[in-house]
Coordinates of C-alpha atoms in Angstrom, one line a residue:
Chain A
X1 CA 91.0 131.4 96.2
X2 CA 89.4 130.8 92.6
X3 CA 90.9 127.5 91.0
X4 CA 91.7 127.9 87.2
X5 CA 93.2 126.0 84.7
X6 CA 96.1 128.3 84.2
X7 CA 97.4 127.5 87.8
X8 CA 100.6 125.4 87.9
X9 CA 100.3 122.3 89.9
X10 CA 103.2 122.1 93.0
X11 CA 104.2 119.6 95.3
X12 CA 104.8 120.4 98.9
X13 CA 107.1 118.6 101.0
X14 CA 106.9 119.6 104.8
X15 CA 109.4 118.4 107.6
X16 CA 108.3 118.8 110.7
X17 CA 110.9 118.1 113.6
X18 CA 110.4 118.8 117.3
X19 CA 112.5 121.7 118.4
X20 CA 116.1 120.8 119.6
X21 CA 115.8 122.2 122.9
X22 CA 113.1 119.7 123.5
X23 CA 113.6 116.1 124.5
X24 CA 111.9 113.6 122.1
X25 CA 110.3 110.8 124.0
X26 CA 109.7 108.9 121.1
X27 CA 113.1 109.5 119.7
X28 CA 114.4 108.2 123.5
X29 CA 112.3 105.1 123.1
X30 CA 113.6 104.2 119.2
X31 CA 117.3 104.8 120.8
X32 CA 116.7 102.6 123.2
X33 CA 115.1 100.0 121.3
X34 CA 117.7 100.1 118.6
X35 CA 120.0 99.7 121.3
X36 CA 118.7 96.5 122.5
X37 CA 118.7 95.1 118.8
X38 CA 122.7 95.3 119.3
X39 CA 122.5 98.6 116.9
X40 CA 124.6 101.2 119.5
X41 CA 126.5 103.1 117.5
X42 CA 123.3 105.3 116.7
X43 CA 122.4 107.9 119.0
X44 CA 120.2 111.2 119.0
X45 CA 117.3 109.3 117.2
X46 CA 114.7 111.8 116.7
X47 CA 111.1 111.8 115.2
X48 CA 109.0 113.9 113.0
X49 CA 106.7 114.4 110.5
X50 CA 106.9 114.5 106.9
X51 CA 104.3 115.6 104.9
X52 CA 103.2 115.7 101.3
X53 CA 101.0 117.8 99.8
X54 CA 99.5 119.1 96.1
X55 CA 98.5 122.6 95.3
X56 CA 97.2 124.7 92.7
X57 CA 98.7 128.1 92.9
X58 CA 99.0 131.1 90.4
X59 CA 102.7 131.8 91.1
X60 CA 105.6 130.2 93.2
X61 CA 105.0 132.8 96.0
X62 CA 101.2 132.1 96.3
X63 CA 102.2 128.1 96.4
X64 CA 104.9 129.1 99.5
X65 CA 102.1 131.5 100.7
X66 CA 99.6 128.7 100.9
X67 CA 101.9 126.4 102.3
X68 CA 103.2 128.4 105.0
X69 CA 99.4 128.9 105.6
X70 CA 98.6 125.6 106.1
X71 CA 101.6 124.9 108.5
X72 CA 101.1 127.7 110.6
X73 CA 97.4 127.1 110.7
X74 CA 97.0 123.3 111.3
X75 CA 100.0 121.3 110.4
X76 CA 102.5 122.7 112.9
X77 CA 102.5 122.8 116.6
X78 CA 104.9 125.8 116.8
X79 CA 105.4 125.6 120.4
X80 CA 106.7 121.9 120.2
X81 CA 108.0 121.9 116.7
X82 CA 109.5 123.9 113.4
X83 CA 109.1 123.0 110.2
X84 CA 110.7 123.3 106.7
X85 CA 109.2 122.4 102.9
X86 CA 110.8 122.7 99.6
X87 CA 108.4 123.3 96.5
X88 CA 108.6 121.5 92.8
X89 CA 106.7 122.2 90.3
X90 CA 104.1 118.9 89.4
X91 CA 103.9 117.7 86.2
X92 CA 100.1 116.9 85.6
Chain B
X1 CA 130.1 96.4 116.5
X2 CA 132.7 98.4 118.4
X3 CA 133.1 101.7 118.6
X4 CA 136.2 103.6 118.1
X5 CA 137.7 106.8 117.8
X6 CA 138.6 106.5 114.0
X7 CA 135.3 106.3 113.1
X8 CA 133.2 108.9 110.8
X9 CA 130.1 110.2 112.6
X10 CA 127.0 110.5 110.0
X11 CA 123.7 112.1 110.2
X12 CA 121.2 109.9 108.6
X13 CA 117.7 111.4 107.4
X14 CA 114.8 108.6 107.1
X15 CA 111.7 109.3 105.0
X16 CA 109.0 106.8 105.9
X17 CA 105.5 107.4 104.0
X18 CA 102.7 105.1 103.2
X19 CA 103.1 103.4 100.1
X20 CA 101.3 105.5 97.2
X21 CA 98.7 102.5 96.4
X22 CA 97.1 102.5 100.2
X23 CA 94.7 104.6 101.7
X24 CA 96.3 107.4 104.1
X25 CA 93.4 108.0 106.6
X26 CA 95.2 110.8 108.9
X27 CA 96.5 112.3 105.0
X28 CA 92.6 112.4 104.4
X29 CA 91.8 113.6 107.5
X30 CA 94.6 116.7 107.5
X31 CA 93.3 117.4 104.0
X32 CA 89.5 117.8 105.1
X33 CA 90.9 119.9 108.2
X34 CA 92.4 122.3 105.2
X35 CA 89.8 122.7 103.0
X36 CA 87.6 124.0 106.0
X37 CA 90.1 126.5 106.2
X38 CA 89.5 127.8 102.7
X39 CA 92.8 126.1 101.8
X40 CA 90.9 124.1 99.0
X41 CA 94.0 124.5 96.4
X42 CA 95.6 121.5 98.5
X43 CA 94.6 118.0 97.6
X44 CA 96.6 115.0 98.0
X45 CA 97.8 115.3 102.0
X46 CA 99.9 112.7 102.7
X47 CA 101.6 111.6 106.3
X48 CA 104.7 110.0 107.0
X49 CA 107.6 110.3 109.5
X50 CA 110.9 111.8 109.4
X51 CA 113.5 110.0 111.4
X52 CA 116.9 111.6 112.2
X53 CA 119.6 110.2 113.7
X54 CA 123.6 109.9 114.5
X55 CA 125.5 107.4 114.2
X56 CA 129.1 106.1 114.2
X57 CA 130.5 103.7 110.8
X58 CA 134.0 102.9 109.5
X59 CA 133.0 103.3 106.4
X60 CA 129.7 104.9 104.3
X61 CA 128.7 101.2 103.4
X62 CA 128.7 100.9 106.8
X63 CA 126.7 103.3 107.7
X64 CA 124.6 102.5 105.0
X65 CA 123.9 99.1 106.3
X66 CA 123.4 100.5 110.0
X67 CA 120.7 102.7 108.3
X68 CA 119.2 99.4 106.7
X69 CA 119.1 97.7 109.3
X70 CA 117.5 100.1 111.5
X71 CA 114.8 100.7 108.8
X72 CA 113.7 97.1 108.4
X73 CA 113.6 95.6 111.3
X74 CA 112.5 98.5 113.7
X75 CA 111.7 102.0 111.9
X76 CA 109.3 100.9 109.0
X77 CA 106.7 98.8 108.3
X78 CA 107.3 96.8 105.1
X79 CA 103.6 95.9 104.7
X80 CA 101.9 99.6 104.7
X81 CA 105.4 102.1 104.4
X82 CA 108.3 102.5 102.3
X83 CA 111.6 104.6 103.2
X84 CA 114.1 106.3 101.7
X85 CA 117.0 108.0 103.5
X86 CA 120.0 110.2 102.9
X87 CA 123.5 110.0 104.7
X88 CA 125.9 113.0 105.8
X89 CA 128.9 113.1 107.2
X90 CA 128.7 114.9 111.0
X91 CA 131.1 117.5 111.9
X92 CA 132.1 116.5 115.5

C-alpha cells in the first residue's frame, strides 16, 4: 500500500498463546520452577507471545486488515497457537 | 503458604517486554520479515512474552504479592524487561 500523510498512525497489540488443548512445555517448566521457589499456590503457568507493533493505515478496518495479515502470514504458528490484538489509535 | 479451601482462585495476566530504551533484535528482525511481505505500513515490532497463570490467595493483596514475587525473582529480567500484569478473579 501507498503511505500518505493523511493515514492515522495505530498501535497493535498481539497475544499470542499456545492453544489450550496443547501442553506448554515451557509453561510446565516455570510451574515447576516456581514451585521449588516455595511459590505453589500457582498452577497452569502458560507462555506466549506479546507483540507490539505501529502501522499506518487509511481506516480502522485497513489497520485490523493489516494486522490480521501479518499474524496469519508470519507472526502466528496457527497450528500451535491463536492469537488476539486490540488496536488504539497513536498519537504522533 | 497453605492452601485452603476458602481461598479465591485468580487468573493473573503478565506482560513482559523489553524496556523501550534497548535494542529489540528479534522485534527488528520480525519487522524486516514484514516489510518483505509488502507489509511496509508496520514499523516499530516489538517482542515480549505473555505469561498466564492461576493461582490461589486469601486476599487480592495477596495475590498481588504472589504475582510480584513470581515476576522478580523468576519471570522477568530486571536488567533488559519490564512487566505489567493484571489480576482476575477465577470462576472455579
Amino acid at each position: 500500500m501507498l503511505i500518505n500523510h493523511e493515514n492515522m498512525k495505530y498501535l497493535a497489540e498481539i497475544k499470542v498463546m499456545p492453544h489450550k488443548e496443547l501442553l506448554d512445555p515451557q509453561g510446565k517448566a516455570v510451574n515447576n520452577g516456581l514451585h521449588k521457589m516455595q511459590l505453589h499456590a500457582i498452577e497452569n503457568v502458560r507462555i506466549g507471545k506479546n507483540i507490539e507493533l505501529h502501522l499506518e493505515a487509511a481506516s480502522k478496518e485497513d489497520a485490523e486488515n493489516q494486522t490480521r495479515e501479518a499474524c496469519e502470514k508470519l507472526l502466528v504458528n496457527k497450528i500451535m497457537e491463536q492469537y488476539t490484538y486490540t488496536l488504539s489509535p497513536l498519537d504522533a
